[in-house]
Coordinates of C-alpha atoms in Angstrom, one line a residue:
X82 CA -14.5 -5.9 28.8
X83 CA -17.9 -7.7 27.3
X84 CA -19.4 -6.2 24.0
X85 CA -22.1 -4.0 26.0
X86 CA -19.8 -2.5 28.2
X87 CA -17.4 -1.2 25.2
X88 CA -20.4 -0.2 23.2
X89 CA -22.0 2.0 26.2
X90 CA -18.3 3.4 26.5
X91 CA -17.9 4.3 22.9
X92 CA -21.6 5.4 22.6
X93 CA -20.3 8.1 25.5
X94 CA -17.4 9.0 23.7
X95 CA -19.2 9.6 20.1
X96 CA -21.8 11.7 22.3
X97 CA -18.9 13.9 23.6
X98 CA -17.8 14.1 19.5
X99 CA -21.3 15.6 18.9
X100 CA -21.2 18.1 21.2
X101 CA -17.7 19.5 19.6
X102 CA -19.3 18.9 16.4
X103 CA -22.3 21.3 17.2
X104 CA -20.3 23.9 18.5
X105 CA -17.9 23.6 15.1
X106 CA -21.2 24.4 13.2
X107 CA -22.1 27.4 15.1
X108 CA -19.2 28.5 14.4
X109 CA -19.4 28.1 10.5
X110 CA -22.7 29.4 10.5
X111 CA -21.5 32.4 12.4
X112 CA -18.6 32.7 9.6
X113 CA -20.8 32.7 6.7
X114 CA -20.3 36.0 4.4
X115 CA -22.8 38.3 5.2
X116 CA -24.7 39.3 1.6
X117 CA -23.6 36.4 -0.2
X118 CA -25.9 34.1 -1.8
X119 CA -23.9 31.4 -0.9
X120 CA -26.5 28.6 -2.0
X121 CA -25.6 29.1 -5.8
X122 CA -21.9 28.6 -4.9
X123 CA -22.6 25.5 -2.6
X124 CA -24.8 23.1 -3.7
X125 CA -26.6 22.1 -0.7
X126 CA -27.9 18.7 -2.2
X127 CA -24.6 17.3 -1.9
X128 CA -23.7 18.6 1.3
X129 CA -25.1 17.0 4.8
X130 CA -24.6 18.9 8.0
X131 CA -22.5 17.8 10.4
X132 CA -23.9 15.1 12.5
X133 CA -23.2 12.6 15.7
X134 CA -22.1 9.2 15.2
X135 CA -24.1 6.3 15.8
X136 CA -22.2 3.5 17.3
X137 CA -21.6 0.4 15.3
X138 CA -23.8 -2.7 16.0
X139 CA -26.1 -1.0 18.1
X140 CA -30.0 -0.5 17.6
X141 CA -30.5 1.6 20.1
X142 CA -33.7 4.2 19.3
X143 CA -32.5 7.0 21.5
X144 CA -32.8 10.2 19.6
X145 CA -30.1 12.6 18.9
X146 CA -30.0 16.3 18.4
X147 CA -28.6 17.1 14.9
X148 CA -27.3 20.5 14.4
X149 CA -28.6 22.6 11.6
X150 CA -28.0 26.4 10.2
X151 CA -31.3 27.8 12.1
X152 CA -31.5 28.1 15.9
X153 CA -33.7 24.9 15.9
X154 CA -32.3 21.4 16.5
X155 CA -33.9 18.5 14.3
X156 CA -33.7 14.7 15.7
X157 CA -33.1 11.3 14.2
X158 CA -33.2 7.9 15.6
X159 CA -29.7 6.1 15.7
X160 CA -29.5 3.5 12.6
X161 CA -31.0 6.2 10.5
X162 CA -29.6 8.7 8.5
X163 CA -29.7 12.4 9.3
X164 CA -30.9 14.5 6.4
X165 CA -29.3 16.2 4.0
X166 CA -30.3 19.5 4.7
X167 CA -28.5 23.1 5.9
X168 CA -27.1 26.1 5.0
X169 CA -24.1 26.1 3.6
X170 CA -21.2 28.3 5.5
X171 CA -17.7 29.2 5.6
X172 CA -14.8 26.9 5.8
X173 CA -13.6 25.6 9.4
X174 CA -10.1 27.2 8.8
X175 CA -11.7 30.5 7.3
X176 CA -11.2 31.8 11.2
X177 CA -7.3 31.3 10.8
X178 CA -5.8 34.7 11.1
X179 CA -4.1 36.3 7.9
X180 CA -6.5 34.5 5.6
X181 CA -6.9 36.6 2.3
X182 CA -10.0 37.4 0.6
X183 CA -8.7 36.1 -2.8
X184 CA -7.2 32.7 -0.9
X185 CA -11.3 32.2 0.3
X186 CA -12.2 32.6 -3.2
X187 CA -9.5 30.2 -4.4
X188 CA -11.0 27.7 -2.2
X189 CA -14.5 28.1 -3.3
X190 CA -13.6 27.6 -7.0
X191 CA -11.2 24.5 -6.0
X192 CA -13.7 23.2 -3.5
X193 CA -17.4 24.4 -4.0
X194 CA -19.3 22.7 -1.6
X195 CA -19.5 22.7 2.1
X196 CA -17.4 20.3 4.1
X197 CA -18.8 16.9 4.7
X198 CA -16.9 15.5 7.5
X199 CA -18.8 12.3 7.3
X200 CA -21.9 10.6 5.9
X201 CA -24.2 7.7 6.8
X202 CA -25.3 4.8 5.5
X203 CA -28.6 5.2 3.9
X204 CA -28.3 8.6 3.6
X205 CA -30.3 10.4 0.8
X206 CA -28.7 10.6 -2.3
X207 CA -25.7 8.0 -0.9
X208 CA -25.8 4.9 -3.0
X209 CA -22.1 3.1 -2.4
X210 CA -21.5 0.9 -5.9
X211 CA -21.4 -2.6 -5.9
X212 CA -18.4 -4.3 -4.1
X213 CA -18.3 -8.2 -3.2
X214 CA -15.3 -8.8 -1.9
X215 CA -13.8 -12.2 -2.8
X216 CA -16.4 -12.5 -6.0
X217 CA -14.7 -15.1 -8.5
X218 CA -14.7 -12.2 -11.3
X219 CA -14.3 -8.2 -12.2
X220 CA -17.9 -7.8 -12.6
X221 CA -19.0 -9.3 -9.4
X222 CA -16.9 -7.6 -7.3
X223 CA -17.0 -4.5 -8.6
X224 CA -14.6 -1.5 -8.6
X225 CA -12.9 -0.1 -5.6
X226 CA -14.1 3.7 -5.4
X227 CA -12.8 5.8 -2.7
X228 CA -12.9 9.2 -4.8
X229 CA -14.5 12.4 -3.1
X230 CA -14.8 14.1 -6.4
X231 CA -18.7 15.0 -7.0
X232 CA -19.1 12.6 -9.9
X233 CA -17.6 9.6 -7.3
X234 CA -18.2 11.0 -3.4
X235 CA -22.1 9.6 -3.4
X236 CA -20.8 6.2 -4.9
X237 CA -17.7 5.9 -2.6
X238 CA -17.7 2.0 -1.7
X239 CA -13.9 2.6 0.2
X240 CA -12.6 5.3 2.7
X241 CA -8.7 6.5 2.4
X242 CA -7.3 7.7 -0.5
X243 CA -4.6 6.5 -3.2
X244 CA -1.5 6.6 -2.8
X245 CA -1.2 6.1 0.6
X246 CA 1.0 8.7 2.5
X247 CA 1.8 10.1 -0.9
X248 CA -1.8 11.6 -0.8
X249 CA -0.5 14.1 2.0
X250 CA 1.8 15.5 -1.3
X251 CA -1.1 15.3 -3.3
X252 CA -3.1 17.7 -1.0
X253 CA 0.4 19.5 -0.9
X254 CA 0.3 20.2 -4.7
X255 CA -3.4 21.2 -4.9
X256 CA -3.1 23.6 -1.9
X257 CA 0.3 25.0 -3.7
X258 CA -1.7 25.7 -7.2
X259 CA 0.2 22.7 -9.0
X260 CA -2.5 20.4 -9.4
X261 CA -6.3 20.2 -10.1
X262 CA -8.2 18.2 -7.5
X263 CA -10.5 16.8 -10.9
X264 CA -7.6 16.3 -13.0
X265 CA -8.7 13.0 -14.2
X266 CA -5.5 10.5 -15.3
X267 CA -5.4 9.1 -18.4
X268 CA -4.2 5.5 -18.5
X269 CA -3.8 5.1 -22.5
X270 CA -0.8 2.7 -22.6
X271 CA -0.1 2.1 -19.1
X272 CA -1.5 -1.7 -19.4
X273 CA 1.2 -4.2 -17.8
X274 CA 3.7 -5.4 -20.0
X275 CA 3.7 -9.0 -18.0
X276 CA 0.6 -11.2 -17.7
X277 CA -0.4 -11.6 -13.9
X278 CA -3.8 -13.6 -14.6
X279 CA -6.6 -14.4 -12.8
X280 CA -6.0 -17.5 -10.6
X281 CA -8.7 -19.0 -7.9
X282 CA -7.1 -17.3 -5.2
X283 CA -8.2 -13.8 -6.4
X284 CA -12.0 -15.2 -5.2
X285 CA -13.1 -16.8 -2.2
X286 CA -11.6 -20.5 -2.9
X287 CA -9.1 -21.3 -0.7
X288 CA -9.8 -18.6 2.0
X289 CA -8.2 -18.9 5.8
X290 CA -8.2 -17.2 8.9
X291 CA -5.5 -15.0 10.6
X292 CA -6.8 -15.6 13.8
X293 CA -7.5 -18.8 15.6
X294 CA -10.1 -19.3 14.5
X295 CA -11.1 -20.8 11.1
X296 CA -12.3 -18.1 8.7
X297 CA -16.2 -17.8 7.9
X298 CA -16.8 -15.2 5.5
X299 CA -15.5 -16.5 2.3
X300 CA -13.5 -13.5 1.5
X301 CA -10.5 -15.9 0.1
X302 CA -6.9 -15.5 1.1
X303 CA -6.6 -11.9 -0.2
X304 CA -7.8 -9.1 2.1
X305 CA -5.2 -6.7 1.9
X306 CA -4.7 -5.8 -1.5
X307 CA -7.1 -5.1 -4.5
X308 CA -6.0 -8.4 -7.5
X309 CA -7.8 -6.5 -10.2
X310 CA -5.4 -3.1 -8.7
X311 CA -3.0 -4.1 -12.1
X312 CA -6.0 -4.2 -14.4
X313 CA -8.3 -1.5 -13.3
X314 CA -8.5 0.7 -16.8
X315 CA -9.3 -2.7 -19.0
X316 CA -12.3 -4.7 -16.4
X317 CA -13.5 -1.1 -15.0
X318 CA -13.4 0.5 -17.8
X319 CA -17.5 0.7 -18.1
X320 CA -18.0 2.0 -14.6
X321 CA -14.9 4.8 -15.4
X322 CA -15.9 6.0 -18.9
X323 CA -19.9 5.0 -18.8
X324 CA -20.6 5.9 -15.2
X325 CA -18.1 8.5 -14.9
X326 CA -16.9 6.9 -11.8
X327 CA -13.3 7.5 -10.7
X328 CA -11.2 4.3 -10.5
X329 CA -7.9 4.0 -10.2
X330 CA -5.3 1.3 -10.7
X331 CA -3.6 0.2 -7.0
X332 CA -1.3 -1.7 -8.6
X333 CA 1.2 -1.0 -11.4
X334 CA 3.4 -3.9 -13.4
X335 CA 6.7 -3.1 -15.3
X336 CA 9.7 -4.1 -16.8
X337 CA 13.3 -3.3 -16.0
X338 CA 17.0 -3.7 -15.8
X339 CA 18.5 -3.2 -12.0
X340 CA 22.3 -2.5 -11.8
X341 CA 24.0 -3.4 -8.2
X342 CA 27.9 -3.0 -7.6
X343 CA 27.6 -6.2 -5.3
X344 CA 26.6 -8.2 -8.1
X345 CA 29.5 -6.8 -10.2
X346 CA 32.0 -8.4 -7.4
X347 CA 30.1 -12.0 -7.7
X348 CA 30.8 -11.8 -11.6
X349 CA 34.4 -11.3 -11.1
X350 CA 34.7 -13.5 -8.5
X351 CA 32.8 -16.2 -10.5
X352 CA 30.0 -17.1 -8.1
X353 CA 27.3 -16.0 -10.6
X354 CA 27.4 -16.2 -14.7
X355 CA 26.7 -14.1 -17.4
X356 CA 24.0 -15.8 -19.3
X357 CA 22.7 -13.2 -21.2
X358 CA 19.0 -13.4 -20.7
X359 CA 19.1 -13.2 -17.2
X360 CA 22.4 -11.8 -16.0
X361 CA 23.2 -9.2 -19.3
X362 CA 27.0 -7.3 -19.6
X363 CA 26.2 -2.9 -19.4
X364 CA 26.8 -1.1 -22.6
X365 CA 30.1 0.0 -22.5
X366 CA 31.0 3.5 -21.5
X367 CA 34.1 5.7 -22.5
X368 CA 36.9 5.5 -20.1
X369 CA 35.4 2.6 -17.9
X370 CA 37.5 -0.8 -18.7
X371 CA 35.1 -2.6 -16.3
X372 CA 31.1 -1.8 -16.6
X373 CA 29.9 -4.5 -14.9
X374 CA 26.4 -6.4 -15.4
X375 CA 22.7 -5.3 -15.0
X376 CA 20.1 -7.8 -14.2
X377 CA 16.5 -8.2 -16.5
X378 CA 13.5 -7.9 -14.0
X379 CA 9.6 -7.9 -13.9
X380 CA 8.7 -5.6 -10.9
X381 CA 5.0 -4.9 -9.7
X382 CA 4.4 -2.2 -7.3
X383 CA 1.1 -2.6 -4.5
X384 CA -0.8 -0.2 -3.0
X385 CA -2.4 -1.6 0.2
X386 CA -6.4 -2.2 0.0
X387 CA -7.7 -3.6 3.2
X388 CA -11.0 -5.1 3.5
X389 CA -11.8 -4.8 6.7
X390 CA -14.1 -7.8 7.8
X391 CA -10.7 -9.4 6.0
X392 CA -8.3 -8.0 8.0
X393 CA -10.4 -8.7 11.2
X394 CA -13.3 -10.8 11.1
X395 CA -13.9 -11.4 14.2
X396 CA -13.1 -7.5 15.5
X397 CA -14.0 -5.1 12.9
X398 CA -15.4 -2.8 15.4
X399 CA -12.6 -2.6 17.5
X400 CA -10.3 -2.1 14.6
X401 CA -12.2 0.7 13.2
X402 CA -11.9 2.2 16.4
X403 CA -8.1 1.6 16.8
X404 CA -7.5 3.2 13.2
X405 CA -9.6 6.1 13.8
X406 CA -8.0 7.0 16.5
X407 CA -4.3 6.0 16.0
X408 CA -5.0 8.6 12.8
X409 CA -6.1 11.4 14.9
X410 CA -9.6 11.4 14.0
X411 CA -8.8 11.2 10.7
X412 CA -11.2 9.0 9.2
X413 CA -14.8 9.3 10.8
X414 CA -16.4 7.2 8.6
X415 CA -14.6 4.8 9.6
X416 CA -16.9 4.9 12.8
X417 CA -19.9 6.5 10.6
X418 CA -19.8 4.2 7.7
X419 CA -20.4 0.3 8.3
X420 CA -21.8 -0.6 5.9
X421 CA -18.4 0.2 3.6
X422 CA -15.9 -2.5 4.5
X423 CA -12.5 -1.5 2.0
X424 CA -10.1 1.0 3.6
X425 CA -7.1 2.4 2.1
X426 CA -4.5 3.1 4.7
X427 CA -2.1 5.7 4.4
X428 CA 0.7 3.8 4.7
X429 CA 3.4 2.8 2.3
X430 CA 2.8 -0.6 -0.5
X431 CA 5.4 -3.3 -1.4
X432 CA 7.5 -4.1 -4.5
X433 CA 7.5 -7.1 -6.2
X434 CA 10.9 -8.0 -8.3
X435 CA 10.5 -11.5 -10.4
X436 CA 13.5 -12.8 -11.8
X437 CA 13.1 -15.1 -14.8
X438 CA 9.9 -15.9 -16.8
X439 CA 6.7 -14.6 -14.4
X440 CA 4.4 -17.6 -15.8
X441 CA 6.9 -19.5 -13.7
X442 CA 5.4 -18.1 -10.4
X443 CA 1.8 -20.2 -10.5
X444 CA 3.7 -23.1 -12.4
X445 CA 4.1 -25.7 -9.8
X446 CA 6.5 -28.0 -11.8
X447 CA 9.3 -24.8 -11.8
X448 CA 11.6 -23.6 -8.3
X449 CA 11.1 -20.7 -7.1
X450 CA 13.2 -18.6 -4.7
X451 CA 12.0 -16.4 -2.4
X452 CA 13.0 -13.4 -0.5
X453 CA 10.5 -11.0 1.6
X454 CA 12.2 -8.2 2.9
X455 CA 10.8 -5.4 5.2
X456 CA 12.8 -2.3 4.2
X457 CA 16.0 -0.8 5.9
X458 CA 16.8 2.5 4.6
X459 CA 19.7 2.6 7.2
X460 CA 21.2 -0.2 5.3
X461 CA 19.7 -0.9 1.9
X462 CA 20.6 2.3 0.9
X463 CA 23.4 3.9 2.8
X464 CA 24.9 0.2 4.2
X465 CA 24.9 0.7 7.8
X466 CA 26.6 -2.1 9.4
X467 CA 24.7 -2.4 12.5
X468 CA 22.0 -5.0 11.0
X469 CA 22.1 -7.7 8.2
X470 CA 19.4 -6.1 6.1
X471 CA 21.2 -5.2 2.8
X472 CA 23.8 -8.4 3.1
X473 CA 20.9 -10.4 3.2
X474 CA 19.2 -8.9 0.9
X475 CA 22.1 -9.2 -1.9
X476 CA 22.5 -12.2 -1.1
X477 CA 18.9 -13.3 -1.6
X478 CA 18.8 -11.3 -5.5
X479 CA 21.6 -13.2 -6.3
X480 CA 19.9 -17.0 -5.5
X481 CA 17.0 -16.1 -7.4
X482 CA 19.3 -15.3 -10.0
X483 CA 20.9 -18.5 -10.0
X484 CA 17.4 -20.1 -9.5
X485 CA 16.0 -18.2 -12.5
X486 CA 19.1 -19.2 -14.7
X487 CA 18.5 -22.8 -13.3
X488 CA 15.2 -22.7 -14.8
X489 CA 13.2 -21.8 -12.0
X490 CA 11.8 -18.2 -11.0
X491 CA 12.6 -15.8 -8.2
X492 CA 10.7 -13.3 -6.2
X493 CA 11.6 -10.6 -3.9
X494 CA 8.7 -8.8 -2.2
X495 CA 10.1 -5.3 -0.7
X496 CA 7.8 -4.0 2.0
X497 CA 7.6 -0.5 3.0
X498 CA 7.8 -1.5 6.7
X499 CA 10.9 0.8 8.2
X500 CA 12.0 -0.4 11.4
X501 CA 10.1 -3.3 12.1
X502 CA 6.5 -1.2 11.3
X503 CA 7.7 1.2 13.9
X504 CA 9.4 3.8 12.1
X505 CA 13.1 5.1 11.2
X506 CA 12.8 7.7 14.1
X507 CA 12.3 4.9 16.6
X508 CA 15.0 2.9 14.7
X509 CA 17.4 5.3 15.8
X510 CA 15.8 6.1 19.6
X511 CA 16.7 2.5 19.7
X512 CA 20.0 2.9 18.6
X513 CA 20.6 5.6 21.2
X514 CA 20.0 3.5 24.0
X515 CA 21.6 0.0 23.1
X516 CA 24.8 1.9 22.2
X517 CA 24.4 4.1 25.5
X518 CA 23.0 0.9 27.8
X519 CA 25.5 -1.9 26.9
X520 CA 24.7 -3.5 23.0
X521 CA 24.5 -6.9 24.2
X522 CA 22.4 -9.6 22.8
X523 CA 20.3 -10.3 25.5
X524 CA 18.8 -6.6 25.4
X525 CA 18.1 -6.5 21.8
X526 CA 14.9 -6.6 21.9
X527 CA 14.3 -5.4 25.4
X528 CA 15.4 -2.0 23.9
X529 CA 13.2 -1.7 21.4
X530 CA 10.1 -2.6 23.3
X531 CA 11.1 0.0 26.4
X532 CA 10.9 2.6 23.7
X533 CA 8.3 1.0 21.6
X534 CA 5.8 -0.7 23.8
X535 CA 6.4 -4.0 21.0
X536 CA 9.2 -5.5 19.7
X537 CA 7.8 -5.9 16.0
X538 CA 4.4 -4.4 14.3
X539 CA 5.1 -5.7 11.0
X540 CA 1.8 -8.0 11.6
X541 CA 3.1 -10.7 9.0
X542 CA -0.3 -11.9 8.6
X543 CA -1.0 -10.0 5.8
X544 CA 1.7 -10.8 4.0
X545 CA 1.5 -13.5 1.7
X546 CA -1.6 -11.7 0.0
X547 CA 1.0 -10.8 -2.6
X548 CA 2.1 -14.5 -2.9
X549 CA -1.6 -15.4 -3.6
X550 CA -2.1 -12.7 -6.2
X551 CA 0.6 -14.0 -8.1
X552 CA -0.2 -18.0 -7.9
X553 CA 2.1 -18.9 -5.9
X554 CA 0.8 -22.6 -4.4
X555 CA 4.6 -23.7 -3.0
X556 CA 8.0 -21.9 -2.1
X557 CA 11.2 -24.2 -2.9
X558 CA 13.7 -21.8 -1.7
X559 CA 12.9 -19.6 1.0
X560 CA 16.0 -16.9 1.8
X561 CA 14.8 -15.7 5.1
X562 CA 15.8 -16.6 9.0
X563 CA 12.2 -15.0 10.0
X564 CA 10.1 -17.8 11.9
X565 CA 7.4 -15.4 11.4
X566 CA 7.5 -14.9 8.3
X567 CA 7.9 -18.5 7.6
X568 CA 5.1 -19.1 10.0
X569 CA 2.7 -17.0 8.1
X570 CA 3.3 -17.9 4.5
X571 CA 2.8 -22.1 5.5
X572 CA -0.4 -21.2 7.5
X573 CA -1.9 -19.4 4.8
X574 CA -1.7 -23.0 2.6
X575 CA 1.3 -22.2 0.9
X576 CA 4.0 -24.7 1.6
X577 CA 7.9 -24.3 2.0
X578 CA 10.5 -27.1 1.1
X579 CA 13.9 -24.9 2.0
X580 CA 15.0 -22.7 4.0
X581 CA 18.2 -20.1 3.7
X582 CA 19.7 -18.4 6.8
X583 CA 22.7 -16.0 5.7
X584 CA 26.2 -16.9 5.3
X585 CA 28.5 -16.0 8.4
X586 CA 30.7 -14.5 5.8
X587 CA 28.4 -11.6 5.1
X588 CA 27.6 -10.8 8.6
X589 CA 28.8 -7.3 9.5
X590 CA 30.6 -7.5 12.9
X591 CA 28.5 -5.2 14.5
X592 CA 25.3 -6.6 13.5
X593 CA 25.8 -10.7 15.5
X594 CA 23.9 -8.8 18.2
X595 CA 20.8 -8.6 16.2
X596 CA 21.5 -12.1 14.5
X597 CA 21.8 -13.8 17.6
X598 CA 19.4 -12.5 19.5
X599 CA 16.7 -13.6 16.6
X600 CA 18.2 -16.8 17.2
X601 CA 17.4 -17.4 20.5
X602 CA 14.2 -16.1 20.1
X603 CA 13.5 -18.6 17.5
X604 CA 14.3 -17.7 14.0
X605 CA 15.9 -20.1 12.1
X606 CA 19.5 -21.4 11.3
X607 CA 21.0 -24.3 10.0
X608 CA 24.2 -24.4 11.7
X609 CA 23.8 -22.6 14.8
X610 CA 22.6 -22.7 18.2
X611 CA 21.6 -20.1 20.4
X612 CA 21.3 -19.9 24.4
X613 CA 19.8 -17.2 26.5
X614 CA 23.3 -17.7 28.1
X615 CA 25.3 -16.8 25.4
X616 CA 23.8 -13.4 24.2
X617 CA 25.1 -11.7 27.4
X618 CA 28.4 -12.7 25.4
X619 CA 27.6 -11.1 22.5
X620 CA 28.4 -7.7 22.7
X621 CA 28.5 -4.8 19.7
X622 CA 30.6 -2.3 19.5
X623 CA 30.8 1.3 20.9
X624 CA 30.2 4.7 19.6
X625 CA 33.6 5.2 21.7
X626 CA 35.4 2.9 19.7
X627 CA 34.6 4.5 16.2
X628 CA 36.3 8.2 15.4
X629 CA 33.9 10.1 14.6

């Protein structure tokens, strides 16, 4: 489809949104409370009327009708910004049946202006703050401000929330009378007790493409997480305390001690040593002869901060109009808002876990050992033997251990990406047909993308952002069989010596389907071969031949 043609189709569709947008404000207008002089409760200076979207990256002059609180309809030219104007009136929801008097008034003090269910660029009073993505230092690029609070909403330079997902519990909490939408965090002596300095990939040096094409924007190798996220109270805190601008931390740093029962078995078998900086005995605890060990860890947890040019340069139109309507509609501004190019997507972060000295990480002259895993709740947590995830994943903590007690440094990078990106629920939907339709190799993934429509949406593109934030110019070790993975850590300039595939000792039976069917499709192993031949051979086992 050429550009005109999918602009004429979504400048259709956005006229069809404005037509259910005008009929939603006749009916708030027709809700307002009769009597009430609403206008001292909702400021109408902050609060635009609801309005049609004009298309991205059109110039078109064609007027559009703009609805407004009297029977009259005003007009303004697409690529300017309708005005802020109206009178205020009830909430959308207010026509829910069962709807209290005293839960209306509860709204009003908790939310006292109108709903704005999008704004425009250039719009009165809408000044976004400063953000250059890529800028070479905290005060050129400028805070990431996605708060709607009424001292941040007119500055907002990012749409999405914090948190992620976790902002649906947020909402939860305020609706529930548990939490104050202003409460305003206080970040006295929550600094990070590590040092994860600056480093020229945080600016545009070194910048590349994940497309095939090479990258032109100079927005540097990081485009999906904020570097300053860990340091947001110290470089911001002018624009927080001064300005009065809420900004939050995306990124939090920590220490800690992580206690596995797996690495209790490789002490008493002798495979790894007690060192006691690394690799530390428990306390002792009354009535337990054997404690075990605990291992001494840095961990860093991310939020995700897209910047969207960043995530697709050459396509940010079409994937602002995939994510606004693979979120239901969710975020209009993403259509209505251009000019702001950060997004926070409600989806889950990663985990960083750095074993040994974390200086180590950008030093060159030290091995490092690596491990990114894409979580497995089935498995990592409950040790369902149907996939490799948590063998793997031991196994990989306990070479960067060794590494780290070499005097090197490890890393493992813990993405929240259940079920290849797709979800637990179509983790299991999957499950349900390979055990009903024959588990055989040679269906593995067949399976998943009858159900799925894709085999994988983990989009490993993105990934080695976190390896950039933290220095990282080289991986020595590299405990993974993924060729994609592999594939997209070397292409975004970061080279890998080694490479790890897991032992066939830790291989759960049931689980060589998956392993050999990665195989053959090109993930890598040092010992064997796989044919499209043999995975017919490979065969797991049965729900009939377990008791349940």
């Amino acid at each position: 489809m050429s550009t005109d043609a999918l602009l004429l189709k979504i400048m259709t569709q956005l006229d069809a949104m404005q037509i259910q947008q005008q009929t939603m404000q006749a009916q708030l207008d027709a809700l307002s409370i009769p009597g009430r002089r609403d206008s001292a409760v909702h400021p109408v200076a902050s609060s635009p009327p609801i309005a049609s979207s004009p298309p991205i990256g059109t110039a078109s002059s064609r007027p559009i009708a703009i609805p407004s609180s009297s029977s009259k309809s005003s007009t303004f030219q697409l690529g300017t910004s309708p005005p802020l104007s109206g009178t205020p009136s009830s909430m959308p929801h207010h026509a829910l049946s069962g709807v209290t008097s005293s839960e209306k008034e509860r709204e009003k003090i908790l939310y006292p202006g109108r709903v704005n269910l999008t704004t425009y660029p250039g719009q009165h009073s809408i000044s976004p703050h400063p953000l250059q993505w890529g800028a070479a230092s905290p005060d050129a690029r400028g805070p990431v401000v996605c708060s709607r609070l009424p001292g941040s909403i007119k500055a907002r330079n990012a749409l999405g929330a914090h948190s992620g997902s976790y902002s649906i519990y947020r909402a939860l909490s305020i609706a529930l009378g548990s939490l104050s939408p202003t409460h305003k965090p206080d970040f006295t002596m929550t600094e990070p007790p590590i040092d994860i300095p600056p480093n020229p990939s945080w600016g545009s040096k070194g910048g590349w493409s994940i497309g095939p094409e090479p990258a032109t924007g100079g927005y540097g190798p990081i485009v999906s997480m904020d570097p300053y996220g860990h340091l947001v109270p110290s470089v911001f805190r002018r624009e927080s305390e001064e300005l009065g601008l809420d900004v939050r931390p995306s990124i939090a740093v920590t220490l800690a001690h992580i206690k596995m029962s797996e690495l209790d078995d490789s002490v008493r078998r002798g495979t790894l040593k007690v060192d006691g900086k690394v690799v530390m005995n428990s306390p002792p605890l009354p009535g337990v002869d054997h404690v075990g060990v605990e291992v001494v860890v840095s961990k860093a947890a991310v939020e995700p901060v897209w910047h969207l040019p960043g995530v697709a340069e050459r396509s940010e139109l079409l994937l602002r109009r995939a994510l606004f309507e693979e979120t239901g509609g969710s975020y209009p501004e993403l259509i209505t808002r251009p000019d702001i190019k950060v997004f926070l997507p409600p989806i889950g972060g990663l985990t960083a876990y750095i074993f040994g000295n974390p200086a180590f990480l950008s030093d060159p002259s030290k091995e490092l050992t690596l491990r990114v895993h894409d979580e497995c709740n089935g498995s990592d947590v409950f040790g369902s033997d149907i996939c490799t995830c948590k063998p793997y994943l031991t196994y990989a903590i306990e070479e960067c251990i060794r590494g780290a007690q070499k005097g090197g440094v490890g890393l493992v990078v813990y993405f929240r990406k259940e079920g290849r990106a797709l979800g637990e629920v179509t983790k299991y939907l999957v499950y349900n047909l390979r055990k009903r339709g024959g588990d055989s190799a040679d269906k593995y993934f067949k399976s998943t993308e009858l159900i799925a429509g894709v085999k994988d949406m983990r989009f490993q593109a993105l990934m080695p952002d976190v390896l950039h934030w933290l220095g990282i110019t080289k991986v020595d070790h590299m405990v993974s069989m993924s060729d994609m993975k592999y594939n997209a850590i070397v292409q975004s300039g970061i080279p890998i010596l080694n490479r790890y595939d897991i032992p066939d000792h830790l291989i759960p039976p049931d689980s060589r389907v998956e392993i050999d069917a990665k195989i053959a499709a090109g993930y890598f192993s040092s010992s064997k071969t796989v044919t499209e031949a043999d995975l017919v051979r490979t065969v797991g086992r049965t729900w009939e031949e377990t008791d349940h």
